Amino acid sequence: MERAGHSDCPSLRPPRPQVFWEDGIMSGYRRPTSSALDCVLSSFQMTNETVNIWTHFLPTWYFLWRLLALLEGPGFRAEPYDWPLLIFLLPACLYPFASCCAHTFSSMSPRARHICYFLDYGALSLYSLGCAFPYAAYSMPASWLHGRLHQLFVPAAAFNSLLCTSLSCYSRNGDQPVRVSQVPRTRKSWVQQGTPHGGLRLSLPVRQPSTLLQGHSHQLFHICAVLGTHFQLEAVLADMGSRRTWLATQEPPLGLQGTVATLGLAVAGNLFIIAAFTASLLRAPGTCPLLQGGPPEGGAQAKQQ
């Protein structure tokens, strides 16, 4: 197995498909045909994905612990007032786990990499919808309650989740008319706009060999995203606690049936979008631009330096 964290010699190895290259990351890449076991073992090695994996794997268990602690509380499951918080915590556990899996198994093949990130985008989009439920239930200003914005807030978030998953998957799909040179920048732009953490994304590429403590922009983005979710949870708990007596007397914006229907349609819609793009990718010929080719222009020269 290729030693992780060491530069490949372009003259001795076949060119790495362009989909595996990231701007500013010169080395530390894993073998682009790794087995599932190799991918898991690489999380304990020094690669450019190690920090990405662990900064979302560990928080998955933290948010799961918070969810289980709340479920064990007195009357939590039987109290409808608490259900929007539950809906928020479920995708809060899902999105870091999906991201962890995407970064872990994305080096199995170019197609596997795309599919992994299709699922990652879907989980992030569902998290953005999950945020809308407690905001509408606990944090909406009193003057907006039962107004048009309050009634449309969650349905609009559901539509936004479908739109963002579609655009993010579209930007990775090799069959679409997006020039290869434009794909990384276009995809990152759409992903940033489509997730609740877009404003926290930092553009700090570093042109140096990747190490465990390198701190490139995506690793910092992971840390900021998890911290943002933690503070979102604390803010939701504060709002639902301080306004419980008053809000418990108000009619919820959707009601239980509307909540279940909106969430169910959003989950089904995101799964359909991911399945459609996956099927399109699997039908793509082996000569698809995003599944072939070597490093970006100038990449080989930079690695030789």
Coordinates of C-alpha atoms in Angstrom, one line a residue:
M1 CA 0.0 0.0 0.0
E2 CA 1.3 3.4 -0.9
R3 CA 2.5 5.3 2.1
A4 CA 0.1 8.1 2.9
G5 CA 1.5 11.6 3.2
H6 CA 4.3 11.2 0.6
S7 CA 4.4 12.8 -2.8
D8 CA 3.8 10.7 -5.8
C9 CA 6.4 10.7 -8.5
P10 CA 4.6 11.6 -11.8
S11 CA 7.1 9.7 -13.9
L12 CA 6.6 6.4 -12.1
R13 CA 2.9 6.3 -11.4
P14 CA -0.1 6.8 -13.7
P15 CA -1.7 10.2 -13.6
R16 CA -4.2 10.8 -10.7
P17 CA -7.7 11.6 -12.0
Q18 CA -8.3 15.3 -11.7
V19 CA -11.3 14.9 -9.4
F20 CA -8.9 13.9 -6.5
W21 CA -6.9 17.1 -6.7
E22 CA -7.7 20.1 -4.4
D23 CA -6.4 23.6 -4.9
G24 CA -3.3 24.3 -2.8
I25 CA -2.9 20.7 -1.6
M26 CA 0.3 19.5 -3.2
S27 CA 0.8 16.1 -1.4
G28 CA -0.6 13.8 1.2
Y29 CA -3.1 12.2 -1.1
R30 CA -4.1 8.6 -0.7
R31 CA -4.0 6.0 -3.5
P32 CA -7.0 6.7 -5.8
T33 CA -7.9 3.0 -6.0
S34 CA -7.8 2.2 -2.3
S35 CA -9.9 -0.6 -0.9
A36 CA -12.5 0.1 1.8
L37 CA -10.2 -1.3 4.4
D38 CA -7.3 0.8 3.2
C39 CA -9.6 3.9 3.5
V40 CA -10.4 3.0 7.1
L41 CA -6.8 2.4 8.0
S42 CA -5.8 5.7 6.3
S43 CA -7.7 7.6 9.0
F44 CA -5.0 6.6 11.4
Q45 CA -2.2 7.8 9.1
M46 CA -0.9 11.1 8.1
T47 CA -2.8 12.2 5.0
N48 CA -4.5 15.3 3.8
E49 CA -7.9 13.8 4.9
T50 CA -7.0 12.7 8.4
V51 CA -8.1 15.9 10.2
N52 CA -11.2 16.1 7.9
I53 CA -12.2 12.6 9.1
W54 CA -11.7 13.1 12.8
T55 CA -13.1 16.6 13.1
H56 CA -16.5 15.2 12.0
F57 CA -16.3 11.6 13.4
L58 CA -15.8 12.7 17.0
P59 CA -18.5 15.4 16.9
T60 CA -21.0 12.8 15.6
W61 CA -20.8 11.0 18.9
Y62 CA -21.0 14.2 20.8
F63 CA -24.3 15.2 19.2
L64 CA -25.6 11.7 19.5
W65 CA -24.8 11.8 23.2
R66 CA -26.7 15.1 23.5
L67 CA -29.7 13.6 21.6
L68 CA -29.8 10.5 23.9
A69 CA -29.5 12.6 27.0
L70 CA -32.5 14.7 25.9
L71 CA -34.5 11.6 25.0
E72 CA -33.9 10.2 28.5
G73 CA -35.3 13.3 30.1
P74 CA -38.7 13.3 31.8
G75 CA -41.5 13.6 29.3
F76 CA -39.3 14.6 26.3
R77 CA -40.7 12.1 23.9
A78 CA -44.3 12.6 25.0
E79 CA -44.2 16.4 24.8
P80 CA -45.0 17.8 21.3
Y81 CA -43.4 21.1 22.3
D82 CA -40.0 19.3 22.3
W83 CA -40.3 17.6 18.9
P84 CA -38.8 20.4 16.8
L85 CA -35.6 20.0 18.9
L86 CA -35.6 16.3 18.1
I87 CA -35.9 17.0 14.4
F88 CA -33.0 19.4 14.6
L89 CA -30.7 16.9 16.5
L90 CA -31.3 14.0 14.1
P91 CA -29.6 15.7 11.0
A92 CA -27.1 17.3 13.4
C93 CA -25.9 13.7 14.1
L94 CA -26.3 12.7 10.4
Y95 CA -24.3 15.4 8.6
P96 CA -20.9 15.0 10.4
F97 CA -21.2 11.2 10.1
A98 CA -21.9 11.5 6.4
S99 CA -19.1 13.9 5.9
C100 CA -16.7 11.6 7.9
C101 CA -17.7 8.7 5.6
A102 CA -17.3 10.8 2.5
H103 CA -13.8 11.9 3.4
T104 CA -12.9 8.3 4.5
F105 CA -14.1 6.4 1.4
S106 CA -13.7 9.0 -1.3
S107 CA -10.4 7.6 -2.5
M108 CA -11.8 4.2 -3.6
S109 CA -12.4 5.4 -7.2
P110 CA -13.5 8.6 -9.0
R111 CA -17.1 7.4 -9.2
A112 CA -17.1 6.4 -5.5
R113 CA -15.7 9.9 -4.6
H114 CA -18.6 11.6 -6.4
I115 CA -21.2 9.3 -4.8
C116 CA -19.7 9.8 -1.4
Y117 CA -20.1 13.6 -1.8
F118 CA -23.6 13.3 -3.2
L119 CA -24.6 11.7 0.1
D120 CA -22.6 14.4 2.0
Y121 CA -24.4 17.2 0.2
G122 CA -27.8 15.6 0.9
A123 CA -27.0 15.3 4.6
L124 CA -26.0 18.9 4.8
S125 CA -29.1 20.0 3.0
L126 CA -31.3 18.0 5.4
Y127 CA -29.4 19.7 8.3
S128 CA -30.2 23.1 6.9
L129 CA -33.9 22.0 6.9
G130 CA -33.6 20.6 10.4
C131 CA -32.4 24.0 11.6
A132 CA -35.6 25.6 10.3
F133 CA -38.0 23.6 12.6
P134 CA -36.7 24.8 15.9
Y135 CA -36.2 28.3 14.6
A136 CA -39.8 28.4 13.5
A137 CA -41.0 26.8 16.8
Y138 CA -38.9 28.6 19.4
S139 CA -37.0 31.6 17.9
M140 CA -39.4 33.4 15.6
P141 CA -40.1 37.0 16.8
A142 CA -43.5 37.4 18.5
S143 CA -44.6 39.9 15.8
W144 CA -44.0 37.3 13.1
L145 CA -46.0 34.4 14.7
H146 CA -48.8 33.1 12.5
G147 CA -47.8 35.5 9.7
R148 CA -47.1 34.6 6.1
L149 CA -43.4 34.3 6.7
H150 CA -43.9 32.1 9.7
Q151 CA -46.1 29.8 7.7
L152 CA -43.8 29.6 4.8
F153 CA -40.5 29.4 6.7
V154 CA -40.2 25.6 7.0
P155 CA -41.6 24.8 3.5
A156 CA -39.2 27.3 2.0
A157 CA -36.4 25.6 3.9
A158 CA -37.5 22.3 2.5
F159 CA -37.4 23.7 -1.1
N160 CA -34.0 25.2 -0.4
S161 CA -32.7 21.8 0.7
L162 CA -33.8 20.2 -2.5
L163 CA -32.4 23.0 -4.6
C164 CA -29.0 23.0 -2.9
T165 CA -28.7 19.2 -3.2
S166 CA -29.5 19.4 -6.9
L167 CA -27.0 22.2 -7.6
S168 CA -24.2 20.6 -5.5
C169 CA -24.7 17.2 -7.2
Y170 CA -25.0 18.9 -10.6
S171 CA -21.7 20.6 -10.2
R172 CA -19.9 17.2 -9.6
N173 CA -21.7 15.3 -12.4
G174 CA -19.4 14.6 -15.3
D175 CA -22.2 14.4 -17.8
Q176 CA -23.2 18.1 -17.3
P177 CA -21.9 20.9 -19.5
V178 CA -19.5 22.4 -16.9
R179 CA -15.9 22.8 -18.0
V180 CA -13.5 20.7 -16.0
S181 CA -11.4 23.7 -15.1
Q182 CA -14.5 25.4 -13.6
V183 CA -15.8 22.5 -11.6
P184 CA -13.8 22.8 -8.3
R185 CA -14.5 26.5 -8.0
T186 CA -18.2 26.2 -9.1
R187 CA -18.9 23.3 -6.8
K188 CA -17.4 24.9 -3.8
S189 CA -19.3 28.1 -4.5
W190 CA -22.6 26.3 -4.6
V191 CA -21.9 24.1 -1.6
Q192 CA -21.0 27.2 0.4
Q193 CA -24.2 28.9 -0.5
G194 CA -26.3 25.8 0.1
T195 CA -25.3 25.0 3.7
P196 CA -25.9 26.9 6.9
H197 CA -22.2 27.2 7.5
G198 CA -21.4 28.8 4.2
G199 CA -20.3 32.1 5.8
L200 CA -17.8 30.3 7.9
R201 CA -15.9 28.8 5.0
L202 CA -12.4 30.1 4.9
S203 CA -10.3 30.5 1.7
L204 CA -6.8 29.8 3.1
P205 CA -5.2 27.3 0.7
V206 CA -1.6 26.5 1.6
R207 CA 1.0 25.3 -0.8
Q208 CA 3.0 23.0 1.4
P209 CA 3.1 19.3 2.0
S210 CA 0.0 18.1 3.9
T211 CA 0.5 17.1 7.5
L212 CA -1.8 16.2 10.4
L213 CA -1.7 19.7 11.8
Q214 CA -1.5 21.5 8.4
G215 CA -4.8 23.5 9.0
H216 CA -5.9 24.0 5.4
S217 CA -9.2 25.8 4.7
H218 CA -11.5 22.7 4.6
Q219 CA -10.2 21.5 8.0
L220 CA -10.9 24.9 9.5
F221 CA -14.3 24.8 7.9
H222 CA -15.0 21.5 9.6
I223 CA -14.1 22.9 13.0
C224 CA -16.1 26.0 12.5
A225 CA -19.1 24.0 11.3
V226 CA -19.1 21.8 14.4
L227 CA -18.7 24.8 16.7
G228 CA -21.6 26.5 14.9
T229 CA -23.9 23.5 15.3
H230 CA -23.0 23.3 19.0
F231 CA -23.9 27.0 19.6
Q232 CA -27.0 26.6 17.5
L233 CA -28.1 23.8 19.9
E234 CA -27.4 25.9 22.9
A235 CA -29.3 28.8 21.5
V236 CA -32.3 26.6 20.6
L237 CA -32.3 25.2 24.2
A238 CA -32.1 28.7 25.6
D239 CA -35.0 29.9 23.5
M240 CA -37.3 26.9 24.1
G241 CA -36.6 27.1 27.8
S242 CA -37.1 30.9 28.3
R243 CA -40.3 31.0 26.0
R244 CA -41.8 27.6 26.9
T245 CA -44.7 28.9 29.0
W246 CA -45.8 31.4 26.3
L247 CA -45.0 29.4 23.2
A248 CA -46.8 26.3 24.6
T249 CA -50.1 28.2 24.3
Q250 CA -49.5 29.1 20.6
E251 CA -50.5 27.0 17.7
P252 CA -47.4 25.6 15.9
P253 CA -46.8 26.8 12.4
L254 CA -47.3 23.4 10.7
G255 CA -48.7 21.1 13.3
L256 CA -47.6 17.4 13.6
Q257 CA -49.0 16.3 10.3
G258 CA -47.5 19.2 8.4
T259 CA -44.2 18.6 10.1
V260 CA -44.1 14.9 9.3
A261 CA -45.2 15.6 5.7
T262 CA -42.6 18.3 5.1
L263 CA -39.8 16.3 6.6
G264 CA -40.8 13.1 4.8
L265 CA -41.0 14.8 1.4
A266 CA -37.7 16.5 1.9
V267 CA -35.9 13.2 2.8
A268 CA -37.6 11.4 -0.1
G269 CA -36.8 14.3 -2.5
N270 CA -33.1 14.4 -1.5
L271 CA -32.8 10.6 -1.8
F272 CA -34.4 10.8 -5.3
I273 CA -32.0 13.5 -6.4
I274 CA -29.0 11.6 -5.1
A275 CA -30.2 8.4 -6.8
A276 CA -30.8 10.2 -10.1
F277 CA -27.3 11.8 -10.2
T278 CA -25.7 8.5 -9.1
A279 CA -27.5 6.6 -11.9
S280 CA -26.3 9.2 -14.4
L281 CA -22.8 9.0 -13.1
L282 CA -22.7 5.2 -13.3
R283 CA -24.0 5.4 -16.9
A284 CA -21.2 7.8 -17.9
P285 CA -18.5 6.4 -20.2
G286 CA -15.1 5.7 -18.9
T287 CA -13.8 8.7 -20.9
C288 CA -15.9 11.1 -18.9
P289 CA -13.6 14.2 -18.2
L290 CA -14.1 14.2 -14.5
L291 CA -13.2 10.5 -14.2
Q292 CA -10.0 10.7 -16.2
G293 CA -6.8 12.8 -16.5
G294 CA -3.9 13.8 -14.4
P295 CA -3.3 16.7 -12.0
P296 CA -4.4 20.3 -12.8
E297 CA -2.2 22.3 -15.1
G298 CA 1.1 23.0 -13.3
G299 CA 0.4 20.4 -10.7
A300 CA 3.1 18.0 -11.8
Q301 CA 5.7 20.8 -11.9
A302 CA 4.7 21.9 -8.4
K303 CA 5.1 18.4 -7.1
Q304 CA 8.5 18.0 -8.7
Q305 CA 9.7 21.1 -7.0

